[in-house]
Short mmCIF file of N, CA and C and ligand atoms in Angstrom, two decimals:
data_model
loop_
_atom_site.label_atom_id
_atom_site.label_comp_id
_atom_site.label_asym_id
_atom_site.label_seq_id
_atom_site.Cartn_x
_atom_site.Cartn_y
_atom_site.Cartn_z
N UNK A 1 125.53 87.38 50.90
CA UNK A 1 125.89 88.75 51.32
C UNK A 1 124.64 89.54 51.70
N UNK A 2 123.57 89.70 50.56
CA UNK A 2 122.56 90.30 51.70
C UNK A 2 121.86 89.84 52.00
N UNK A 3 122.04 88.58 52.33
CA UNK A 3 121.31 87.93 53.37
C UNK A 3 122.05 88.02 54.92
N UNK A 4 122.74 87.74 54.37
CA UNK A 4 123.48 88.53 56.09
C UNK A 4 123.54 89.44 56.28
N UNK A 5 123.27 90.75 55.20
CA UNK A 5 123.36 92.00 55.61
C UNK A 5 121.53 91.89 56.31
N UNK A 6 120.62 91.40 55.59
CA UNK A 6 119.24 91.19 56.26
C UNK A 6 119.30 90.99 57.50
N UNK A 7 120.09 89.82 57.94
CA UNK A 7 119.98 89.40 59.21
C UNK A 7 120.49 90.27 59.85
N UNK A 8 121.72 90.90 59.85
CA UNK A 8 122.40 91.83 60.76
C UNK A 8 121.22 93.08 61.14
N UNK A 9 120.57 93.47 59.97
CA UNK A 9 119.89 94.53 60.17
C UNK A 9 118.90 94.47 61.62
N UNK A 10 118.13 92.79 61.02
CA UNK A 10 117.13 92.22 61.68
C UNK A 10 117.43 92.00 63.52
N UNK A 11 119.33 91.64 63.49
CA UNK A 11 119.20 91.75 64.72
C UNK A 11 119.42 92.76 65.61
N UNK A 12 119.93 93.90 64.81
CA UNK A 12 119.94 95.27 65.00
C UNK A 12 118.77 95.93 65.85
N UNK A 13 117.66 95.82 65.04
CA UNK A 13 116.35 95.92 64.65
C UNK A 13 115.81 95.64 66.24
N UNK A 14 116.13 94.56 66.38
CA UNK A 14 115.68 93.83 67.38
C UNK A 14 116.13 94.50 69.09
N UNK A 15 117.89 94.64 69.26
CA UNK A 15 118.17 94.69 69.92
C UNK A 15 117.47 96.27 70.10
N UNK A 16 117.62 97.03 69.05
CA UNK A 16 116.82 98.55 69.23
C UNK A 16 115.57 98.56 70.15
N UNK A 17 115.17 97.59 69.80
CA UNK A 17 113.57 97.72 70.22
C UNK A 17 113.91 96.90 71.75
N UNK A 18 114.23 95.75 71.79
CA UNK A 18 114.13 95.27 72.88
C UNK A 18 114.97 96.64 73.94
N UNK A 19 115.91 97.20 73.96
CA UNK A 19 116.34 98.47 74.48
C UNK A 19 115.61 99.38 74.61
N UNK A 20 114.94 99.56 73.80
CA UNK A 20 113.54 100.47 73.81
C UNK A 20 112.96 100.48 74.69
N UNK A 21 112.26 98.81 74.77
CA UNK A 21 110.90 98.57 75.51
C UNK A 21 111.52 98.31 76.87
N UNK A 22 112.77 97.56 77.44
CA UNK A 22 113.01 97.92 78.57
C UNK A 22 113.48 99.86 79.04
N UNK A 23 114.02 100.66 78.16
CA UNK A 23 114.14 101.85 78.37
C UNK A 23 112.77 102.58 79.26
N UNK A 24 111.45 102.14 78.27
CA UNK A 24 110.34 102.47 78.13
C UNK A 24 109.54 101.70 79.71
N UNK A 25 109.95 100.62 80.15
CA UNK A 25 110.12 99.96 81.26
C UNK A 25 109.61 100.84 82.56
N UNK A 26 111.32 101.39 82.52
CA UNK A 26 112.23 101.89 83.38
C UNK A 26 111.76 103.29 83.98
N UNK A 27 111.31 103.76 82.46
CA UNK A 27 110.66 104.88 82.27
C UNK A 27 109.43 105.12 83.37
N UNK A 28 108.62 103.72 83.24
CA UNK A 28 107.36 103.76 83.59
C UNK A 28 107.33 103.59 85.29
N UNK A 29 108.36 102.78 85.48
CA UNK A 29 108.58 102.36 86.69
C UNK A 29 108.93 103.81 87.40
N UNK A 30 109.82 105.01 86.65
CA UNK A 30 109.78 105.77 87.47
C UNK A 30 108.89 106.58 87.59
N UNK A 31 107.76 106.69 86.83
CA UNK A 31 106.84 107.82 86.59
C UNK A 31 105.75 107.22 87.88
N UNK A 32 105.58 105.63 87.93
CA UNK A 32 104.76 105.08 88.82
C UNK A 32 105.78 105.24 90.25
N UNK A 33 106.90 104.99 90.21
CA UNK A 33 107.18 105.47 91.60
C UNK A 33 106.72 106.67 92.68
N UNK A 34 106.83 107.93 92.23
CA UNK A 34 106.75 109.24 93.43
C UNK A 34 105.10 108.79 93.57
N UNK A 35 104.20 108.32 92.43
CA UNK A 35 102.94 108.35 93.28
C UNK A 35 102.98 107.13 93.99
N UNK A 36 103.62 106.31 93.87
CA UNK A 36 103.50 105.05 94.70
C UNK A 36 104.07 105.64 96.30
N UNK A 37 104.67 106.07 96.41
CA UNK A 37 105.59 106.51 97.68
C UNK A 37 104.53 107.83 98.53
N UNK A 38 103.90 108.28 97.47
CA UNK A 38 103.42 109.27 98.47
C UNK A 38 101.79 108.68 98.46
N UNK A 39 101.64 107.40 97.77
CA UNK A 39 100.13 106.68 98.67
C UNK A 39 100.49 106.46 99.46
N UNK A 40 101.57 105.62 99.88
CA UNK A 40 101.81 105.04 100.84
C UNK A 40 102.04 106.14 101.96
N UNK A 41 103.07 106.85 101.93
CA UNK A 41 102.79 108.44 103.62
C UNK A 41 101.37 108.40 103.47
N UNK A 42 101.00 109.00 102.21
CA UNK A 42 99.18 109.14 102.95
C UNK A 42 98.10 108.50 103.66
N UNK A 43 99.18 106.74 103.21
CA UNK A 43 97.99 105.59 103.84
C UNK A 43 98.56 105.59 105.77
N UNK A 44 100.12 106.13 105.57
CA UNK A 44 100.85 105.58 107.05
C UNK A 44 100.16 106.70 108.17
N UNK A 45 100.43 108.05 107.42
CA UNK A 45 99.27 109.26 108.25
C UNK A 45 98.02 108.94 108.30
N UNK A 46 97.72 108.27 107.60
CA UNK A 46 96.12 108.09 107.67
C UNK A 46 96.09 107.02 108.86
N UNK A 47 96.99 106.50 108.72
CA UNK A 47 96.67 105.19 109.77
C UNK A 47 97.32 105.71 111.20
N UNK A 48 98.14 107.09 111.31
CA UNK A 48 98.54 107.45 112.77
C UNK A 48 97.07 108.19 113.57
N UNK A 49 96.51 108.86 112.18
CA UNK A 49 95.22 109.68 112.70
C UNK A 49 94.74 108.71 113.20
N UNK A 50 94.24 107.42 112.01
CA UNK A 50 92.99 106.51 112.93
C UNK A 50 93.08 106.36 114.31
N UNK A 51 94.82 106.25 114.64
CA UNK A 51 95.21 105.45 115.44
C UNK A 51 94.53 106.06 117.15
N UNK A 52 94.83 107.61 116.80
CA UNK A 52 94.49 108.67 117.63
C UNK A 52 95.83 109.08 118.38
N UNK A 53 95.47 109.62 119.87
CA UNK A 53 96.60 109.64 120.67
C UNK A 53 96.69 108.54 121.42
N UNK A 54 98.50 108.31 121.76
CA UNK A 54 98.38 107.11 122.45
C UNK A 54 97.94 107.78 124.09
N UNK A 55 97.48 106.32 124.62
CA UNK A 55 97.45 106.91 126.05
C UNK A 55 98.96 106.98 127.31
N UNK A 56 98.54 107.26 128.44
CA UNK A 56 99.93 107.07 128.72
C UNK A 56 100.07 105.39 128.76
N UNK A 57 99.39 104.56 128.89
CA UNK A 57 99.50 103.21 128.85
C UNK A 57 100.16 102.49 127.63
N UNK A 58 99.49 103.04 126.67
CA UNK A 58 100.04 102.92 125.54
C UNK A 58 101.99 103.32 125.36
N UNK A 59 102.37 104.49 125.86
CA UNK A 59 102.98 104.85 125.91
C UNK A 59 104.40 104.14 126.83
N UNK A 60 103.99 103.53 127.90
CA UNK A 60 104.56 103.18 129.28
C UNK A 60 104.97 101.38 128.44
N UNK A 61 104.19 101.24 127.53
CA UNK A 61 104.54 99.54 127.13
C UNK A 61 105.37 99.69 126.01
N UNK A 62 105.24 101.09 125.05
CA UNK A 62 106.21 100.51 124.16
C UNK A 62 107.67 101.59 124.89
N UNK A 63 107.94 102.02 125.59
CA UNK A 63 108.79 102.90 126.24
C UNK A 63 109.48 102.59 127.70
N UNK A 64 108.75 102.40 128.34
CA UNK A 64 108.83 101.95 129.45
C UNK A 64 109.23 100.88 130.34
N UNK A 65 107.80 100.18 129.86
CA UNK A 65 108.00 98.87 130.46
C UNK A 65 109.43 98.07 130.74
N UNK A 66 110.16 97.71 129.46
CA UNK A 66 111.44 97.02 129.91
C UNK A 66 112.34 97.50 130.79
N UNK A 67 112.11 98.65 131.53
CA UNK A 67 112.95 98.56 132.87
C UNK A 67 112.01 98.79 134.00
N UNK A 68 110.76 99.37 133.86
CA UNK A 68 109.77 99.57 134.77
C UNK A 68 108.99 98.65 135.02
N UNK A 69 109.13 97.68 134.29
CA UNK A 69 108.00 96.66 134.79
C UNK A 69 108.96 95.22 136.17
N UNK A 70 109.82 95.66 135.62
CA UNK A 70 110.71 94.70 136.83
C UNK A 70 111.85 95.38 137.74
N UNK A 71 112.04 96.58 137.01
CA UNK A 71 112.72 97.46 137.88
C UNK A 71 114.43 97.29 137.69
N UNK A 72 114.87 96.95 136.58
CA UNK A 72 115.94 96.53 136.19
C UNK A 72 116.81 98.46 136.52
N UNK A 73 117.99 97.84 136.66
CA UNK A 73 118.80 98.86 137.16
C UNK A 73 118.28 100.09 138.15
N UNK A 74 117.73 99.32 139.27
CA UNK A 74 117.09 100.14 140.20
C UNK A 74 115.72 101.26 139.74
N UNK A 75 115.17 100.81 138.63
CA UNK A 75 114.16 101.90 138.22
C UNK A 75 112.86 101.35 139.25
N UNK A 76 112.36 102.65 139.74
CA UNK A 76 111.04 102.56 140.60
C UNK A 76 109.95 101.26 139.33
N UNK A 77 109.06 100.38 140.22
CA UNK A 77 108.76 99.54 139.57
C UNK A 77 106.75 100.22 139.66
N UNK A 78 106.58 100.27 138.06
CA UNK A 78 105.26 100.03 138.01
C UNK A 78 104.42 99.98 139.32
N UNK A 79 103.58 101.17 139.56
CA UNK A 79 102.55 101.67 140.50
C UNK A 79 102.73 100.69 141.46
N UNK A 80 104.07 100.71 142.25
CA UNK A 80 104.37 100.30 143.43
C UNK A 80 104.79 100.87 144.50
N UNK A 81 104.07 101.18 145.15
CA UNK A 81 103.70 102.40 146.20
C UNK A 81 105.08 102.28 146.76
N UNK A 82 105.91 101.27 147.60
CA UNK A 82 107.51 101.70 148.15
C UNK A 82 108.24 101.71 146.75
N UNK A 83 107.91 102.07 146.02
CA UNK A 83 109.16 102.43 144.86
C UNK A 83 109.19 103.79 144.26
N UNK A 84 108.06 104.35 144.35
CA UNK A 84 107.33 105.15 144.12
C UNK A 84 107.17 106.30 145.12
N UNK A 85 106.04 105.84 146.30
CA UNK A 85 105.88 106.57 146.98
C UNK A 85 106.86 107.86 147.72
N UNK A 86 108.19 107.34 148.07
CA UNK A 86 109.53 108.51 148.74
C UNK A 86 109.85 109.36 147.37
N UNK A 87 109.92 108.80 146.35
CA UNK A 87 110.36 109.73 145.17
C UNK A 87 109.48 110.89 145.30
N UNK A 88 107.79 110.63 145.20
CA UNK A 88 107.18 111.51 144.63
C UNK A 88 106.98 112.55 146.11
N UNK A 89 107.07 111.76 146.99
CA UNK A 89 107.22 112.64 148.15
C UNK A 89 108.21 113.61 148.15
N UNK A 90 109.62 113.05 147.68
CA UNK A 90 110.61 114.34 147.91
C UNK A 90 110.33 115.32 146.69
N UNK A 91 110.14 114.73 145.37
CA UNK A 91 110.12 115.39 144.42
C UNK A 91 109.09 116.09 143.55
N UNK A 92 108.34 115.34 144.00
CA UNK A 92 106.46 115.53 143.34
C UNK A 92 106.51 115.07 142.18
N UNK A 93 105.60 114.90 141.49
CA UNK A 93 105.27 114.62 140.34
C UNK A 93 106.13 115.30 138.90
N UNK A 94 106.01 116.87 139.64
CA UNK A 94 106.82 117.93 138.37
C UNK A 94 108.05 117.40 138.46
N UNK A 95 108.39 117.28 139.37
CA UNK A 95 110.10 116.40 139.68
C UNK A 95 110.41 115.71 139.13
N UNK A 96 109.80 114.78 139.43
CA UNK A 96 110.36 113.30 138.70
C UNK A 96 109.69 113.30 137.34
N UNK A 97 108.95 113.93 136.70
CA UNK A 97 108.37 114.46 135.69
C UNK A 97 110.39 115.17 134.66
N UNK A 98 110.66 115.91 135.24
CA UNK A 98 111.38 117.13 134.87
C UNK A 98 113.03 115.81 134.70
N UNK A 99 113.09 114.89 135.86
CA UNK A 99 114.27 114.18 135.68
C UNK A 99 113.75 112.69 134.80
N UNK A 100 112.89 112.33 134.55
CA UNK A 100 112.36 111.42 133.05
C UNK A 100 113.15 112.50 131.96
N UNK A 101 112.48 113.58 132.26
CA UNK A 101 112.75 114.13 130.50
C UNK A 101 114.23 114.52 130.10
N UNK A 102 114.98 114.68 131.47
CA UNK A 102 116.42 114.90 131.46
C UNK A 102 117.26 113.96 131.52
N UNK A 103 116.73 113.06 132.20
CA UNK A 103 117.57 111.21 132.30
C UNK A 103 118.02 111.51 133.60
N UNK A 104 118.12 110.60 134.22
CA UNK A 104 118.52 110.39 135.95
C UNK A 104 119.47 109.46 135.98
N UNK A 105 120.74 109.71 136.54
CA UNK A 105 121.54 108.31 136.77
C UNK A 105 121.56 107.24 135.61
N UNK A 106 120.71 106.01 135.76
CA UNK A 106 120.66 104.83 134.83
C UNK A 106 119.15 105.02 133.53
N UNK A 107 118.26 106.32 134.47
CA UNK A 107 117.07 106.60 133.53
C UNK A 107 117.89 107.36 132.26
N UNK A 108 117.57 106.89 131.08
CA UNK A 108 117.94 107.56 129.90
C UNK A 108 116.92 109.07 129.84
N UNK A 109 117.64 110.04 128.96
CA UNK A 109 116.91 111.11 128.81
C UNK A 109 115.22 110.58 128.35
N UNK A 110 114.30 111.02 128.28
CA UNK A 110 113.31 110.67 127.64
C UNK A 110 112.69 109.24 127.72
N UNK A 111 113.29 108.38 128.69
CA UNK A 111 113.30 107.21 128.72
C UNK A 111 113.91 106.61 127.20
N UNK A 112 114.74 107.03 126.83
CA UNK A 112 115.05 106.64 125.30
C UNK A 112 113.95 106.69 124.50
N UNK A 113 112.86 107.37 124.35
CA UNK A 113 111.51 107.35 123.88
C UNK A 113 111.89 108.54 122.36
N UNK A 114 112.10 107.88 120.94
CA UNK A 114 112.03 109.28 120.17
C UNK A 114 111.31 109.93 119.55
N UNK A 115 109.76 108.86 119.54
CA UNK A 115 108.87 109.65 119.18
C UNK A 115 107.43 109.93 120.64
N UNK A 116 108.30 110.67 121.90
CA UNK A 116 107.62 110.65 122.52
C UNK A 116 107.90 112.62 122.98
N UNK A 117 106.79 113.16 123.22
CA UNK A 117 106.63 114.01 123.71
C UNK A 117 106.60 114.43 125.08
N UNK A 118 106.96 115.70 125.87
CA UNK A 118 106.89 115.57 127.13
C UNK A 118 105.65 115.72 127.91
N UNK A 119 104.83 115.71 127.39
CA UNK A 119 103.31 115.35 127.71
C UNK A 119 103.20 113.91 127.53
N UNK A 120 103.35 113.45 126.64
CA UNK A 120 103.36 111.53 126.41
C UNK A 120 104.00 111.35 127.63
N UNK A 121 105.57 112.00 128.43
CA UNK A 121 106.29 111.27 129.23
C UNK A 121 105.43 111.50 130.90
N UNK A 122 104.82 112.86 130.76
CA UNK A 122 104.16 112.77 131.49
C UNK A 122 102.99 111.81 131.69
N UNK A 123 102.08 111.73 131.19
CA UNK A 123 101.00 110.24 130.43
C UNK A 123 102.14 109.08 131.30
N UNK A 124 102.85 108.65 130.58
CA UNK A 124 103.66 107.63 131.06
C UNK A 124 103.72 107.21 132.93
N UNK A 125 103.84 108.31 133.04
CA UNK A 125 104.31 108.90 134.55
C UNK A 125 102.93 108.39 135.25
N UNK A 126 102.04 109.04 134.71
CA UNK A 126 100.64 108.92 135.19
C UNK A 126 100.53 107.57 135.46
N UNK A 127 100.84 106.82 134.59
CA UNK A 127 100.05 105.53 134.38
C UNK A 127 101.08 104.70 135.58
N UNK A 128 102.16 104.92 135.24
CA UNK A 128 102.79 104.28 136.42
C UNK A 128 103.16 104.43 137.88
N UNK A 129 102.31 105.74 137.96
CA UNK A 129 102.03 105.94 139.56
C UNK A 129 100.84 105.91 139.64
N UNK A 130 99.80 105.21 139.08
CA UNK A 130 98.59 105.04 139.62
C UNK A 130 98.65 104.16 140.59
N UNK A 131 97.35 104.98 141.69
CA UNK A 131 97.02 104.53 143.00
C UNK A 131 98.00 104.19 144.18
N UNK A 132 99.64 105.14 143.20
CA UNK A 132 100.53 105.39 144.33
C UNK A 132 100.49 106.60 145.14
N UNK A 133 100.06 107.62 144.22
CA UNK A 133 100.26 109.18 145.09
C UNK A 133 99.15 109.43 146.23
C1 HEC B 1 116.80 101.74 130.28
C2 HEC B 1 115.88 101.56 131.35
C3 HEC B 1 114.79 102.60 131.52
C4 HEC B 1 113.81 102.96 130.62
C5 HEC B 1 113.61 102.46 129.20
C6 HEC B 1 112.99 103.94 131.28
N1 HEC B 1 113.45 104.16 132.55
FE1 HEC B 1 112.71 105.45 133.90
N2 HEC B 1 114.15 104.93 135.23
C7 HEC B 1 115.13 103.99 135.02
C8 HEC B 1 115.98 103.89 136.21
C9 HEC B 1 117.14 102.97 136.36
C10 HEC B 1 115.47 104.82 137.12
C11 HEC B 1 116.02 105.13 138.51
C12 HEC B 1 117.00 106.26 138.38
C13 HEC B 1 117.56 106.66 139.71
O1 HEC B 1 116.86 107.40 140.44
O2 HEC B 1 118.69 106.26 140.02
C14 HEC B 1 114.32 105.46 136.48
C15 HEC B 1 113.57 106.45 137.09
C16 HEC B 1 112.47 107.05 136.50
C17 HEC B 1 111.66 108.07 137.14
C18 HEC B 1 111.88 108.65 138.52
C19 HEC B 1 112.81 109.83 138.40
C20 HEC B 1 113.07 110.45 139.75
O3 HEC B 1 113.42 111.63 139.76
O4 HEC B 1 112.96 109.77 140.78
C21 HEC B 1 110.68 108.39 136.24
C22 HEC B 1 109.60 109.43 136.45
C23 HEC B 1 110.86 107.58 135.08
N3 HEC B 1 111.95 106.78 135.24
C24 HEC B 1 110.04 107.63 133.97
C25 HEC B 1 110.25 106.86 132.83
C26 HEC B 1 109.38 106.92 131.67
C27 HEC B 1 108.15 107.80 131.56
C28 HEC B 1 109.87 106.05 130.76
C29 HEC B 1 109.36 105.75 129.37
C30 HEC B 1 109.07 106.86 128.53
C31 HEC B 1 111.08 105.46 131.34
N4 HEC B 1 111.24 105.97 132.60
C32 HEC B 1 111.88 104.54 130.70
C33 HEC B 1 115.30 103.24 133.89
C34 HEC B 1 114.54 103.34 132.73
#
């Protein structure tokens, strides 16, 4: 009899603590979380600063390119003077500038771009009418 009351205690005892120390765990895991989460934004900003601004080149490959570089659904193709050239003639630069940022026909607003600015789309623009205008 109290030897089993011993043991019962003992595994009592036990399960207390083992509950404990995972409680105590759990605990820790969350106290190490919010600073874990906000090294990391500080390391991802840190790494957009390094990065700098993109250029419009930069810009034109991760945005662009897949319909401008081959011209898929009639899009004027990469600094190709007859694809290029009548647009910017009728419209100028601010033009076709103004219908990028609004979407044209098959051009999506923004070129579907969501972390792009309308200075970036301009950049963009740049890069892909070089040595057309
Ligand atoms: C989903 C394909 C697609 C993507 C992505 C795309 N474009 Fe276009 N773009 C088009 C098509 C198609 C046209 C031709 C629209 C027309 O005039 O019928 C076009 C036309 C244009 C024009 C000429 C507009 C005019 O008024 O003649 C500009 C400028 C332009 N795109 C800029 C961009 C820029 C900058 C990006 C990236 C940020 C981009 N596009 C991404 C498909 C795309």
């Amino acid at each position: 009899m109290k030897i089993k009351q011993l043991v019962t205690l003992a595994v009592v005892a036990l399960t207390l603590f083992s509950v404990q120390a995972f409680e105590s765990n759990d605990d820790l895991k969350a106290r190490i979380q919010p600073v874990g989460s906000v090294h990391i934004a500080g390391a991802a900003a840190a790494g957009a600063a390094a990065s700098g601004p993109r250029s419009g080149e930069d810009i034109y490959k991760g945005a662009c390119a897949a319909c401008h570089t081959s011209g898929v659904l009639g899009a004027p193709k990469t600094q190709n003077a007859g694809d290029w050239g009548p647009r910017l003639a009728e419209k100028g630069k601010k033009g076709v500038w103004r219908n990028a940022i609004k979407g044209i026909n098959a051009m999506p607003p923004m070129g579907a771009c969501g972390n792009c600015s309308e200075d970036d789309i301009m950049a963009a623009i740049d890069f892909m009418t070089e040595g057309v205008e």
